[in-house]
GROMACS .gro file of C-alpha atoms in nm:
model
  438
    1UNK     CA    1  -8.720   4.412  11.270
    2UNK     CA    2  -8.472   4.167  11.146
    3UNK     CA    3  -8.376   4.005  10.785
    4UNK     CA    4  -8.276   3.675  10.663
    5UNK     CA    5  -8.000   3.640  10.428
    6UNK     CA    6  -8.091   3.539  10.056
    7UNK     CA    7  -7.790   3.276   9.987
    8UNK     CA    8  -7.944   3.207   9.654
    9UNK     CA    9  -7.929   3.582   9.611
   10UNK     CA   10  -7.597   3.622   9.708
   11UNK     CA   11  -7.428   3.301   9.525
   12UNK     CA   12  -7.599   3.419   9.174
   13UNK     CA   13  -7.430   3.774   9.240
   14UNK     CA   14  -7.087   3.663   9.335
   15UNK     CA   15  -7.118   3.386   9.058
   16UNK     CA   16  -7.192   3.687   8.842
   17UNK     CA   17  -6.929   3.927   8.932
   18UNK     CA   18  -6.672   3.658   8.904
   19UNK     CA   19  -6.779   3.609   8.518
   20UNK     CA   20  -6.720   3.967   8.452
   21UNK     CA   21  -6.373   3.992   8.658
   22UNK     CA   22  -6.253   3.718   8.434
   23UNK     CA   23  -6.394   3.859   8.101
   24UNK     CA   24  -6.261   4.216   8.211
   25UNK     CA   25  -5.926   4.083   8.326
   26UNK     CA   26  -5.889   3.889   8.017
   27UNK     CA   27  -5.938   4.245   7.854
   28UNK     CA   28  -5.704   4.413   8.047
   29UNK     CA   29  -5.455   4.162   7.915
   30UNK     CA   30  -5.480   4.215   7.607
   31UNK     CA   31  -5.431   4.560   7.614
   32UNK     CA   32  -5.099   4.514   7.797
   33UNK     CA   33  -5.130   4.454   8.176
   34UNK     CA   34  -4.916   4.242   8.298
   35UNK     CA   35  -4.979   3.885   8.506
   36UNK     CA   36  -4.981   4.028   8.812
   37UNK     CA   37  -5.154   4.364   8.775
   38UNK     CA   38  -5.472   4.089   8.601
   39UNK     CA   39  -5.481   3.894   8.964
   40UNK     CA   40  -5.473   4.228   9.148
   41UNK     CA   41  -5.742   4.378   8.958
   42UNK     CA   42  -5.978   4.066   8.971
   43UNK     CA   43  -5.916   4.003   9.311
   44UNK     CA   44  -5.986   4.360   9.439
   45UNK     CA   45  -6.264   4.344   9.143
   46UNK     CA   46  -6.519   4.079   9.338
   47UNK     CA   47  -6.394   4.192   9.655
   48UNK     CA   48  -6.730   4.391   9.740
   49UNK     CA   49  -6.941   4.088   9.649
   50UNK     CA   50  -6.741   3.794   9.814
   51UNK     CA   51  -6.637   3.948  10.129
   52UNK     CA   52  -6.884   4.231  10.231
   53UNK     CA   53  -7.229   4.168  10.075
   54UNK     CA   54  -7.520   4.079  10.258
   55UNK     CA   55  -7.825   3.988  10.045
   56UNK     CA   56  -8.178   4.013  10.257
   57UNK     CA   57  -8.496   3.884  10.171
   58UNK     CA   58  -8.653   4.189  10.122
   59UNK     CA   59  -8.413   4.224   9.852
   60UNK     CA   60  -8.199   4.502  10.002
   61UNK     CA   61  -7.802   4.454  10.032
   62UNK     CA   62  -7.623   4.553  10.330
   63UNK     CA   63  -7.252   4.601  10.288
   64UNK     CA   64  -7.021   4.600  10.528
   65UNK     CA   65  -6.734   4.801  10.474
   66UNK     CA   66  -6.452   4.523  10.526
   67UNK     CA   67  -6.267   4.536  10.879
   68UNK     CA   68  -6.579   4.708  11.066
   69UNK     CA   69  -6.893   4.514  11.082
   70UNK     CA   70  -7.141   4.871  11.006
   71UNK     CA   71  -7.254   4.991  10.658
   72UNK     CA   72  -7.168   5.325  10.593
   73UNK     CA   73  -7.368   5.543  10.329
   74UNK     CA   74  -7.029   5.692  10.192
   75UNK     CA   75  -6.834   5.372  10.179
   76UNK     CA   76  -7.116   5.171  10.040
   77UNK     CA   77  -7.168   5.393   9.768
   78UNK     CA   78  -6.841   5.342   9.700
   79UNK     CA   79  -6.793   4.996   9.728
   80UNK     CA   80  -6.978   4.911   9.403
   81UNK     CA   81  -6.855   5.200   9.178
   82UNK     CA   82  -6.664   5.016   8.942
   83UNK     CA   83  -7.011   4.736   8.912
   84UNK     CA   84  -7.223   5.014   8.795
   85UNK     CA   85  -7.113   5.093   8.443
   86UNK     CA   86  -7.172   4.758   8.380
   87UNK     CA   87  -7.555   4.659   8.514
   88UNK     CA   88  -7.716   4.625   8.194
   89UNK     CA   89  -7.419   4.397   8.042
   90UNK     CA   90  -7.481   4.040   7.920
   91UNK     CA   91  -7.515   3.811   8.229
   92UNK     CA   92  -7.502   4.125   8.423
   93UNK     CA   93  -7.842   4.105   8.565
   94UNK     CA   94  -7.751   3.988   8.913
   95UNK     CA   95  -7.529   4.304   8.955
   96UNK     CA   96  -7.765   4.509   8.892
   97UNK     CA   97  -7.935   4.392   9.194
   98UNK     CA   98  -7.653   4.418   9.430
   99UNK     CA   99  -7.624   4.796   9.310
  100UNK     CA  100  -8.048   4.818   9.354
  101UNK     CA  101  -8.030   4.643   9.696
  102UNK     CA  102  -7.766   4.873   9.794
  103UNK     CA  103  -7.949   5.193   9.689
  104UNK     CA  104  -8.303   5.049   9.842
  105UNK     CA  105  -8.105   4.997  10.190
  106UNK     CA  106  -7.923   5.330  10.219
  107UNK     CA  107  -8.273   5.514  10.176
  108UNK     CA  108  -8.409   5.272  10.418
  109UNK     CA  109  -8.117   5.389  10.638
  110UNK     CA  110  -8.162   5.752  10.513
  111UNK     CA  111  -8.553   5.779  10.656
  112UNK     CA  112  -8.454   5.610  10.950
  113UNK     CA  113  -8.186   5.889  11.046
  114UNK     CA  114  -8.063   6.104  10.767
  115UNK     CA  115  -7.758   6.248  11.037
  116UNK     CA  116  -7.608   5.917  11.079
  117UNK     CA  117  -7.313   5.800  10.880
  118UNK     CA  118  -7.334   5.449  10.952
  119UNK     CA  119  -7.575   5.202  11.043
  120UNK     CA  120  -7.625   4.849  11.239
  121UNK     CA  121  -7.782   4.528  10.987
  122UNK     CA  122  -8.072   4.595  11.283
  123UNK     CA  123  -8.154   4.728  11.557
  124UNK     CA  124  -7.955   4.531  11.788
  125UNK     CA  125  -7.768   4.904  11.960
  126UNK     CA  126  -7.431   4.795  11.869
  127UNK     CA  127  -7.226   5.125  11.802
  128UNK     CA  128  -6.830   5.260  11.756
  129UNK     CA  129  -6.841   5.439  12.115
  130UNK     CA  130  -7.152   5.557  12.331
  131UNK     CA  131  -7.204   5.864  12.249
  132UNK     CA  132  -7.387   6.206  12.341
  133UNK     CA  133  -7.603   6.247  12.044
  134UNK     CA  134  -7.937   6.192  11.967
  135UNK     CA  135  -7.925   5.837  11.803
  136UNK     CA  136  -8.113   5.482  11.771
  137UNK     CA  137  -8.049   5.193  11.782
  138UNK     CA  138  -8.018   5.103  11.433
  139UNK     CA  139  -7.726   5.409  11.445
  140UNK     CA  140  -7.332   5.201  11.429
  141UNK     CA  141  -7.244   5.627  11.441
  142UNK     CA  142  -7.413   5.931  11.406
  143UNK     CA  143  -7.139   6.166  11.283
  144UNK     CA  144  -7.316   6.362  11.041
  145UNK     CA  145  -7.133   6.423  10.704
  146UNK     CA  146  -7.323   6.581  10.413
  147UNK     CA  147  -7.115   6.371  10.174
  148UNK     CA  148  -7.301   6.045  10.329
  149UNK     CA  149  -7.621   6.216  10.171
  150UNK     CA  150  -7.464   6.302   9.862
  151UNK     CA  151  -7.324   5.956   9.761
  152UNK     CA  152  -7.665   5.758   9.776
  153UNK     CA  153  -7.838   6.037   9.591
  154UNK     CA  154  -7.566   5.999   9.335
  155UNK     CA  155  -7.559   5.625   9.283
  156UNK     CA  156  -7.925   5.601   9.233
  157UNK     CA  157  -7.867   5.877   8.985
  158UNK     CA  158  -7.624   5.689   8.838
  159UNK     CA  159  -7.872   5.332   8.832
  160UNK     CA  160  -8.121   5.507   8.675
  161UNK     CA  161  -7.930   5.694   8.383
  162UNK     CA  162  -7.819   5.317   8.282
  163UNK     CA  163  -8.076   5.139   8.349
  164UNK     CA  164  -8.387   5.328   8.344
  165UNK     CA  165  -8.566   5.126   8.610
  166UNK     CA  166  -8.761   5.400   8.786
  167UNK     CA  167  -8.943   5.119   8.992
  168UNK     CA  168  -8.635   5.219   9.228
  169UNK     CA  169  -8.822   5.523   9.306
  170UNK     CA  170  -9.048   5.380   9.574
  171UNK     CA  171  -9.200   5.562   9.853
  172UNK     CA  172  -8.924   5.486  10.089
  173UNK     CA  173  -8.715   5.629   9.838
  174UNK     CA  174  -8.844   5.928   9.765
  175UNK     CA  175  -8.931   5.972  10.206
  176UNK     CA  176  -8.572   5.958  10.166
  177UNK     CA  177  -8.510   6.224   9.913
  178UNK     CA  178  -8.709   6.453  10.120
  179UNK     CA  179  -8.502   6.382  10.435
  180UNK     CA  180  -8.161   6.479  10.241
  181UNK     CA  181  -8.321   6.833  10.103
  182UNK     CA  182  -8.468   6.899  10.422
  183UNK     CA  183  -8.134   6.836  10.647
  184UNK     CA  184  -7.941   7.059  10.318
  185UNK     CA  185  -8.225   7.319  10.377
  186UNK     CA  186  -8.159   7.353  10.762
  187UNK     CA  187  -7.774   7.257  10.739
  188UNK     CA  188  -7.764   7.602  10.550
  189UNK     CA  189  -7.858   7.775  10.862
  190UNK     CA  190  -7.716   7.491  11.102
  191UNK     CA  191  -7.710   7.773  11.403
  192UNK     CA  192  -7.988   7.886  11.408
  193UNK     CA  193  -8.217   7.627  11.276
  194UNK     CA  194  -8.026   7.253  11.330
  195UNK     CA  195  -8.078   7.051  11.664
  196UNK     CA  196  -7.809   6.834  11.564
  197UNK     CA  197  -7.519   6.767  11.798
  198UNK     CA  198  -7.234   6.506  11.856
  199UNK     CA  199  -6.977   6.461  12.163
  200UNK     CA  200  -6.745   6.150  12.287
  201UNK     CA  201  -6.597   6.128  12.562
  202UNK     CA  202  -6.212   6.032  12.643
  203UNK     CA  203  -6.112   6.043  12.307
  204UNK     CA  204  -5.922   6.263  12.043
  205UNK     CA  205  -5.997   6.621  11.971
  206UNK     CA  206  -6.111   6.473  11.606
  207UNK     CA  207  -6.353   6.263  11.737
  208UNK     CA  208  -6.606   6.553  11.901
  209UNK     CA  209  -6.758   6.854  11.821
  210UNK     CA  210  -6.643   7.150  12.042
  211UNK     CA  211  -6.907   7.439  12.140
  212UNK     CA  212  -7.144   7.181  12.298
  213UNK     CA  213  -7.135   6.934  12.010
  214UNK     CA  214  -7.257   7.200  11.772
  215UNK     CA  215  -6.904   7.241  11.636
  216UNK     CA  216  -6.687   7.591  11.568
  217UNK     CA  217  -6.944   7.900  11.505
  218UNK     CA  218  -7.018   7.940  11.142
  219UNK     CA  219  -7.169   8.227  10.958
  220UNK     CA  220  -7.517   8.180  10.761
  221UNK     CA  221  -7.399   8.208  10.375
  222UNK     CA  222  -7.599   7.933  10.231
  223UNK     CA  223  -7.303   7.679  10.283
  224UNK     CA  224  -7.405   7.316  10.370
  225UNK     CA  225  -7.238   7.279  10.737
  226UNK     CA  226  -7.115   6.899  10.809
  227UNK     CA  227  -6.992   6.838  11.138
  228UNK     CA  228  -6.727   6.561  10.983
  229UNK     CA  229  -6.510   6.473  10.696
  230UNK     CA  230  -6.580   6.169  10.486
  231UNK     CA  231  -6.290   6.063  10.701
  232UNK     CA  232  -6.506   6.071  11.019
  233UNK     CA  233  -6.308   6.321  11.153
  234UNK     CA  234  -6.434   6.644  11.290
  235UNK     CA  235  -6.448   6.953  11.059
  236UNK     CA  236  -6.216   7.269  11.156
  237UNK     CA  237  -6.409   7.486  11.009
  238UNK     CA  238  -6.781   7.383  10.950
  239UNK     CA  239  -6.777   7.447  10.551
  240UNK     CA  240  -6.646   7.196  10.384
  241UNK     CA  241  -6.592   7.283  10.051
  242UNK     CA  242  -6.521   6.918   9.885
  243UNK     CA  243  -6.852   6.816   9.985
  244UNK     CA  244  -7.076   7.146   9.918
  245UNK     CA  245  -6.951   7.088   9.536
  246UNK     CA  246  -7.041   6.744   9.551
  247UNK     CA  247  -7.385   6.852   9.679
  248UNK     CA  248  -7.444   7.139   9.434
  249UNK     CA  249  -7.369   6.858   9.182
  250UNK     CA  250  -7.600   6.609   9.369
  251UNK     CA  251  -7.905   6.866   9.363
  252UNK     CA  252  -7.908   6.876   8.974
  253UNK     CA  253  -7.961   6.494   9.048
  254UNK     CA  254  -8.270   6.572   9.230
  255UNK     CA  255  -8.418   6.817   9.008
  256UNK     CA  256  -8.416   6.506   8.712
  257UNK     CA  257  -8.537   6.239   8.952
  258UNK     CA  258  -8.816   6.469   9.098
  259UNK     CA  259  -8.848   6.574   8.654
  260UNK     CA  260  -8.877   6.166   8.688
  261UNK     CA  261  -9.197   6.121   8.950
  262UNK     CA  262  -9.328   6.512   8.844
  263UNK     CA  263  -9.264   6.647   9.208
  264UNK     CA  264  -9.265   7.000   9.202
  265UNK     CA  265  -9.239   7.049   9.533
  266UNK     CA  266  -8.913   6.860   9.544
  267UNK     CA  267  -8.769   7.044   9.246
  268UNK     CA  268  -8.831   7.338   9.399
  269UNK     CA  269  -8.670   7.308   9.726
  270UNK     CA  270  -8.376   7.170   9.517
  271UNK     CA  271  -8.374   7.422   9.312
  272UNK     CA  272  -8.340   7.693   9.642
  273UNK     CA  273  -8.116   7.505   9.822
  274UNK     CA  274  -7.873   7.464   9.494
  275UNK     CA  275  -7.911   7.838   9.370
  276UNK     CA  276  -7.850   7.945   9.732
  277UNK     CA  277  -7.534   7.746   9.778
  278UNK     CA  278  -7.422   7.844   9.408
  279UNK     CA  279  -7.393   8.196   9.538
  280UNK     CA  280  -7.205   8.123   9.885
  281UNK     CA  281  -6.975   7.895   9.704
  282UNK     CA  282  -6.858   8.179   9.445
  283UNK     CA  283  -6.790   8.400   9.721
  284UNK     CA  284  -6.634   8.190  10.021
  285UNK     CA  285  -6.476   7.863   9.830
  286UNK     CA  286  -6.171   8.029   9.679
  287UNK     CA  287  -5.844   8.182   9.847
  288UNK     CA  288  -5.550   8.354   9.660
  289UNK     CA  289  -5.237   8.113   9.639
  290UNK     CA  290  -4.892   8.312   9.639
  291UNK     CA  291  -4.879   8.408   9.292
  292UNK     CA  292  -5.252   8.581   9.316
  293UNK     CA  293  -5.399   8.260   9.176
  294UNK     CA  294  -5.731   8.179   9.254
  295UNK     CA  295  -5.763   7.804   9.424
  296UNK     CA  296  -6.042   7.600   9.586
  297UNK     CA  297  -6.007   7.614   9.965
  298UNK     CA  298  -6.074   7.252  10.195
  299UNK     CA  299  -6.281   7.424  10.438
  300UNK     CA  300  -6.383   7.782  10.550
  301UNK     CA  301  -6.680   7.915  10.842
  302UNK     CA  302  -6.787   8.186  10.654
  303UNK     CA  303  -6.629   8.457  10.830
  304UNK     CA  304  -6.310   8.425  10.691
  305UNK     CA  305  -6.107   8.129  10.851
  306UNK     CA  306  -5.993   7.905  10.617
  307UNK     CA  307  -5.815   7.506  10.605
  308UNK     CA  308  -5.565   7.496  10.318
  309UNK     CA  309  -5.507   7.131  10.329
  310UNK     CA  310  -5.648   6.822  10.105
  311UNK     CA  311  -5.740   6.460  10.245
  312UNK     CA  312  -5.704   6.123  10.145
  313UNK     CA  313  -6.064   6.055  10.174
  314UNK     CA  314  -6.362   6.155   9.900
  315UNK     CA  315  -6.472   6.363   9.862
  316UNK     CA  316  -6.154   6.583   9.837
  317UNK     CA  317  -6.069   6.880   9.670
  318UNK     CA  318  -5.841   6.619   9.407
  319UNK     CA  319  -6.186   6.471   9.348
  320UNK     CA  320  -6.304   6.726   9.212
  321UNK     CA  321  -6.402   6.597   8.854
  322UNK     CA  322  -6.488   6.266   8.984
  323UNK     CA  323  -6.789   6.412   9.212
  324UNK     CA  324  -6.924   6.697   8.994
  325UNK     CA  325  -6.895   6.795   8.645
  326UNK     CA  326  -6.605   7.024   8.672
  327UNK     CA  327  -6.379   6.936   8.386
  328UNK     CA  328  -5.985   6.765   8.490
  329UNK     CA  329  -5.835   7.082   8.297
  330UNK     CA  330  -6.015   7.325   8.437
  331UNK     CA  331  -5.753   7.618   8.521
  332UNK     CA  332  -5.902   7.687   8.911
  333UNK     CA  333  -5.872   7.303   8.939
  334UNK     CA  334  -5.557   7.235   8.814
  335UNK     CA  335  -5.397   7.487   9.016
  336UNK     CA  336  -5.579   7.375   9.347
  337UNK     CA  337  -5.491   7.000   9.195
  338UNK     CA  338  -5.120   7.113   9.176
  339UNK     CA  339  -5.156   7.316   9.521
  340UNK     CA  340  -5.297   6.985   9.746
  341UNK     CA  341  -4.997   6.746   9.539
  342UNK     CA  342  -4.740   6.975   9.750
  343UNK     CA  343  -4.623   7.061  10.065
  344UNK     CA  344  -4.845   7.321  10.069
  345UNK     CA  345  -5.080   7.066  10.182
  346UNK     CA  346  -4.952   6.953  10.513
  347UNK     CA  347  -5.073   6.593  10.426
  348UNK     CA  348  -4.854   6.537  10.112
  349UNK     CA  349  -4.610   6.300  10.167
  350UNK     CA  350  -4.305   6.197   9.985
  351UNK     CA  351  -4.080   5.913  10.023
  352UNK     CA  352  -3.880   5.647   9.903
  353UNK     CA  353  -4.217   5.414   9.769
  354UNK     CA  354  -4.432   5.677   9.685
  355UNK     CA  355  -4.580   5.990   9.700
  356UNK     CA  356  -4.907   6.066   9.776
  357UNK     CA  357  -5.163   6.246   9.997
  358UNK     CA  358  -5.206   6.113  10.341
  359UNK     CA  359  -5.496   6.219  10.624
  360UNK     CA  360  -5.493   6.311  10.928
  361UNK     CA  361  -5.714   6.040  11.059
  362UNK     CA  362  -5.382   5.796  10.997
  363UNK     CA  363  -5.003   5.812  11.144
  364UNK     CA  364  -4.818   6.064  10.992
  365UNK     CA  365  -4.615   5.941  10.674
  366UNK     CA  366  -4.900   5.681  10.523
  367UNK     CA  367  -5.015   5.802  10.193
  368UNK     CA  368  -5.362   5.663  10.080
  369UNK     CA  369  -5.441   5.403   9.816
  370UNK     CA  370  -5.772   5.602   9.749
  371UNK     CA  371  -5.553   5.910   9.734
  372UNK     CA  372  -5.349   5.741   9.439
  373UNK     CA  373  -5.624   5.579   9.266
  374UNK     CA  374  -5.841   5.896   9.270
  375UNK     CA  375  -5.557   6.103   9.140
  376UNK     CA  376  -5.552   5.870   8.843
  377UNK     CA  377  -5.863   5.875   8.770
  378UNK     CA  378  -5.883   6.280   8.759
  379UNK     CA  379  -5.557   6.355   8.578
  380UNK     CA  380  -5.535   6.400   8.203
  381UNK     CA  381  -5.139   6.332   8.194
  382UNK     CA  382  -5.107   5.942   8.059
  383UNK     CA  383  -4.736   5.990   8.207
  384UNK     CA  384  -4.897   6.032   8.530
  385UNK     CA  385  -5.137   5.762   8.481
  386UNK     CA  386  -4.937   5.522   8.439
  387UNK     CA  387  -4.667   5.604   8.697
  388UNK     CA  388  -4.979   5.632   8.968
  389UNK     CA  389  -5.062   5.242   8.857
  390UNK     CA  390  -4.718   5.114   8.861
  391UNK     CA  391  -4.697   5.299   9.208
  392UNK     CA  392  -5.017   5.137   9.347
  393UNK     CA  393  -4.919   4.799   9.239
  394UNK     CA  394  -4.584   4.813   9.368
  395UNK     CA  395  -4.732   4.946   9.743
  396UNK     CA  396  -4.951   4.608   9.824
  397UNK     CA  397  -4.703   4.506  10.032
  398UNK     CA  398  -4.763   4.199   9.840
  399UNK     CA  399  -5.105   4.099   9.945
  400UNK     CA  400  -5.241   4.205   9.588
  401UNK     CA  401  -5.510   4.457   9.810
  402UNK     CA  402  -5.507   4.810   9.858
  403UNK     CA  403  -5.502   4.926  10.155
  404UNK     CA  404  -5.600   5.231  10.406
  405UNK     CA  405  -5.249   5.420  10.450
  406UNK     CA  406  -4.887   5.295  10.382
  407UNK     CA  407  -4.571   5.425  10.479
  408UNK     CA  408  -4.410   5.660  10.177
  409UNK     CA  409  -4.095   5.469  10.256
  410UNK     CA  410  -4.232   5.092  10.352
  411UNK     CA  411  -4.525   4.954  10.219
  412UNK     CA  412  -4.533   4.633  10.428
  413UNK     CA  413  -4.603   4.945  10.748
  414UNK     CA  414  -4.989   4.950  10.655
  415UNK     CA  415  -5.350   5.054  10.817
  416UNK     CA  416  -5.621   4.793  10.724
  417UNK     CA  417  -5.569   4.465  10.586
  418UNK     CA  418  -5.977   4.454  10.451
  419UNK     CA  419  -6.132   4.805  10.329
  420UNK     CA  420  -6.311   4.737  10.001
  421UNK     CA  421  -6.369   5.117   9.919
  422UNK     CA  422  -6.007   5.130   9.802
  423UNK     CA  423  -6.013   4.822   9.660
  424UNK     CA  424  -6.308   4.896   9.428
  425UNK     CA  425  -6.160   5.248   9.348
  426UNK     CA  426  -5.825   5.053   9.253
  427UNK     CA  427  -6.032   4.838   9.000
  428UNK     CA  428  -6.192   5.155   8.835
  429UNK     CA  429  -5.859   5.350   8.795
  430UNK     CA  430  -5.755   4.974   8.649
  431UNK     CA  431  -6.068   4.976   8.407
  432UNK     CA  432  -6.057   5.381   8.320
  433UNK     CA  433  -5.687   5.339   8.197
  434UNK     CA  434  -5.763   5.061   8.011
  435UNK     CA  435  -6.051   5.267   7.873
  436UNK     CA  436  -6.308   4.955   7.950
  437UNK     CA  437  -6.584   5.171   8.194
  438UNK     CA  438  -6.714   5.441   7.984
   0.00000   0.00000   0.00000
């Protein structure tokens, strides 16, 4: 199967999301921002639609994620965040069909292989690194990641709540639904019950799954098991606990959509899966910090290991309140929120430009654009706000674009020139402290 790109399509979109990054700049303007901080935000604004969007005549969009030619579920999601609140604007009509396309071709890519976290424009093989796994063509990567099930799920959640088009909810998409609950369902008992494995060859310990591809042993607690990070890098410990919020969050979605098309059957296995993982995360997401304070842990195998760290990448235990509905002043949070902005976090950095959290996935020193714009966009401290925007305006190393990682000391040392996930997450930190998204 291959697609032929709509160029009407895509010229009436772009046209579109130009409009709105003028009105909205002019907006942010008057409310204060300076010259500069206007270009920056319109220019990381259309970013999504000018430089990765690929309308098809089926009227699915496939988005690249900038620098890499693949579409990732995660990224993709992502990448038209700060479009969404907007869909049902004046003029806006256009973007809500980038953010339908977008939704219609990650369930397309969902039913084709719900492990993968990344996929081809067709079926052409082309692929990071050959792998040991059991892929397809259409697969750019199959590291599975239970957040790249959870984002989709929670855009079209998002589409629907503004828009109330429920001619989204095809048959594809709801094939797709069932794929998600049914990889959550056997992802709780991932040793007994998953056939999913991953390995590379000549490459960095991050990059592979130990134990035969099936990763380090976990115990069945009705966790979610993901073999990698939303950074694509290879869990320690099997648990992640960013992401099993995000999906206990995500399966509330699915009990209102399947409310939606009067699915039972779905409810119900949401319903399971959700009350099962409500239970495991009560008892295995939480350590002690040294005062006796209870805190969110990054990741944990059920027997008792656990990761005290945070990472750049989202979901993160920072996230938080952006991926479920755990309030910013929650006390647990704001103590783990205060726990992963230290060096108890072995990825906090500190420097001369910035401070930040970093990852492991980049040299050691870069703090994270996303990092920054996500920890504005969870704190409740206007101080902090605004010190978090002056700092990610004053680390573009004056390309007016975020970036992946910077050096805390030297901006102008910098990973990836084109990554329009940060740069839409930039523009919806922009439009949340100038209170113009809600």
């Amino acid at each position: 199967m291959s697609y032929i790109r709509d160029d009407k399509k895509e010229k009436e979109i772009i046209a579109a999301v130009r409009k709105l990054s003028d009105e909205l700049g002019e907006k942010i303007r008057e409310k204060g921002a300076d010259d500069r901080l206007c270009e920056m935000f319109k220019k990381c604004f259309v970013n999504t639609a000018e430089t990765t969007m690929q309308c098809l005549d089926d009227k699915k969009v496939f988005l690249i994620t900038g620098d890499i030619e693949a579409m990732w579920l995660r990224d993709s999601s992502a990448q038209v965040c700060h479009y969404a609140p907007f869909m049902m604007e004046d003029g806006c009509e256009p973007i809500k069909d980038l953010v339908k396309g977008v939704i219609k071709k990650q369930f397309e890519q969902i039913c084709i292989d719900p492990y993968a976290n990344a996929f081809n424009t067709e079926a052409n093989g082309r692929c990071w690194a050959k792998d040991r796994t059991d892929d397809n063509p259409w697969d750019w990567e199959r590291k599975y990641e239970l957040d790249s099930l959870c984002y989709p799920v929670r855009l079209l959640n998002q589409y629907l709540e503004i828009t109330e088009d429920e001619s989204i909810l095809d048959e594809e998409v709801k094939r797709g639904l069932a794929k998600i609950l049914e990889v959550m369902e056997t992802e709780q008992n991932h040793t007994e019950k998953s056939a999913y494995f991953f390995e590379r060859d000549n490459c960095p310990p991050s990059d592979t799954l130990t134990n035969g591809g099936k990763g380090e042993p976990v115990a069945t607690c009705g966790l979610i098991w993901s073999g990698f990070r939303p950074s694509d890098d290879a869990c320690k410990y099997g648990y992640l606990i960013p992401s099993n919020l995000f999906a206990r969050e995500v399966l509330t979605y699915m009990e209102r959509i399947a409310d939606r098309i009067s699915d039972e059957n779905m409810k119900k296995a949401a319903v399971i899966i959700r009350e099962k993982l409500e239970a495991a995360i009560k008892e295995h997401a939480f350590i002690k910090n040294e005062n006796g304070e209870t805190i969110y842990v990054y990741e944990t195998d059920g027997h008792g290991n656990v990761n005290r760290m945070d990472d750049a990448n989202v979901p993160s235990l920072l996230s938080i309140p952006w991926i479920t509905d755990i309030d910013r002043k929650d006390p647990v949070y704001l103590r783990t929120r205060a726990d992963v902005l230290s060096s108890n976090n072995p990825y906090f950095y500190e420097g001369k430009a910035a401070k930040g959290i970093g990852s492991p996935h980049t040299p050691k020193d870069f703090i994270w654009h996303i990092a920054l714009s996500m920890q504005g966009l969870t704190s409740a401290d206007e101080n902090e706000r605004k010190e978090l925007l002056s700092m990610l305006t004053s680390t573009d190393a004056g390309t007016l674009y975020m970036h992946e990682g910077f050096h805390k000391d030297d901006p102008s040392k910098y990973t990836r020139d084109w990554f329009a996930w940060s740069n839409s997450l930039f523009a919806l930190f922009v439009l949340d402290y100038y209170g113009l998204c809600n």
